[in-house]
Amino acid sequence: MRKRIVAGNWKMNLKRKEALVLVSEVLSQISKHENTEVVFAPSFLYLFKIAKMCSDFESVKVAAQNCSKEKKGAFTGEISSEMIASSNGDYVIIGHSERREYFRETNTDLAEKVNRALANNLKVIFCCGESLTQRKDKIHFNWIKKQLSEGLFYLSVKEFDNIVIAYEPIWAIGTGMTATNEQAQEMHQFIRNCLNEKYGSEVAEDTSILYGGSCNPVNAKELFSQTDIDGGLIGGASLKADDFLSIINSF
Ligand code: PEP
């Protein structure tokens, strides 16, 4: 059965002390064996420390927000998957729309990153999503299929065990403009159908697909009750312990 996951993508926010206080507050209010997997995606700088704080919590994991497509070597400023794994990271977020847009990451780059992450036994939260123009032009389904095909669909069935997909419509990220339950469910179902077509029903049924885009304590319950939505990738609302906890408790 697929996992329910609530992951907090902190982006480039929080100073060290603020980050550690936030983690402590969340941990103090969840059980050590949550039914929902909780993931913190802090800055690389705090990853090792936060992984240590979470180590007694079976269902709390730590993610990097990005990784290099390179293995190692003369790539000043880059962070490799090997480094993330050796700092006790569990996941890496790959293909966030901010990385695609501001850092010009292509599907080919992302596929290389996915390979590097899996080679280092990291799980991947692979993001996909369309712009508002693409949705208005009714090319959003094709766009998502292309992102999945080029970014992920060269993987084997076994490798797919370590993939979580996050559907994040770009127009909903950080805008307060959440997708409606129907829009989100429709796309999640489409993604699951793509998985079924490519890999068969077992992979399709077992892969967690998260919704991201202005998810908050008010709308999380309804979004998470949709058949094909298995949790959320949360930006802004993951920076406040009460909001994040309320989203975790929305299932
Ligand atoms: C995100 O950036 O992954 C995200 C979903 O952000 P927000 O929740 O702030 O829209």
PDB file of C-alpha atoms in Angstrom, residues 36 66 82 137 142 150 192 194 230 237 246:
ATOM      1  CA  THR A  36       1.938   9.599   7.843  1.00  0.00           C
ATOM      2  CA  ASN A  66      18.471  19.528  -4.771  1.00  0.00           C
ATOM      3  CA  GLU A  82      26.926  10.917  -2.094  1.00  0.00           C
ATOM      4  CA  ASP A 137      -3.944  26.316 -23.737  1.00  0.00           C
ATOM      5  CA  ASN A 142       0.814  16.469 -22.415  1.00  0.00           C
ATOM      6  CA  GLU A 150      11.872  12.383 -19.886  1.00  0.00           C
ATOM      7  CA  ARG A 192      -1.395   7.404 -11.988  1.00  0.00           C
ATOM      8  CA  CYS A 194       0.571   7.270 -16.984  1.00  0.00           C
ATOM      9  CA  ASP A 230      -1.363  10.796  -1.054  1.00  0.00           C
ATOM     10  CA  ALA A 237       2.966  26.556   5.488  1.00  0.00           C
ATOM     11  CA  SER A 246      -2.243  20.820  11.251  1.00  0.00           C
TER      12      SER A 246
END
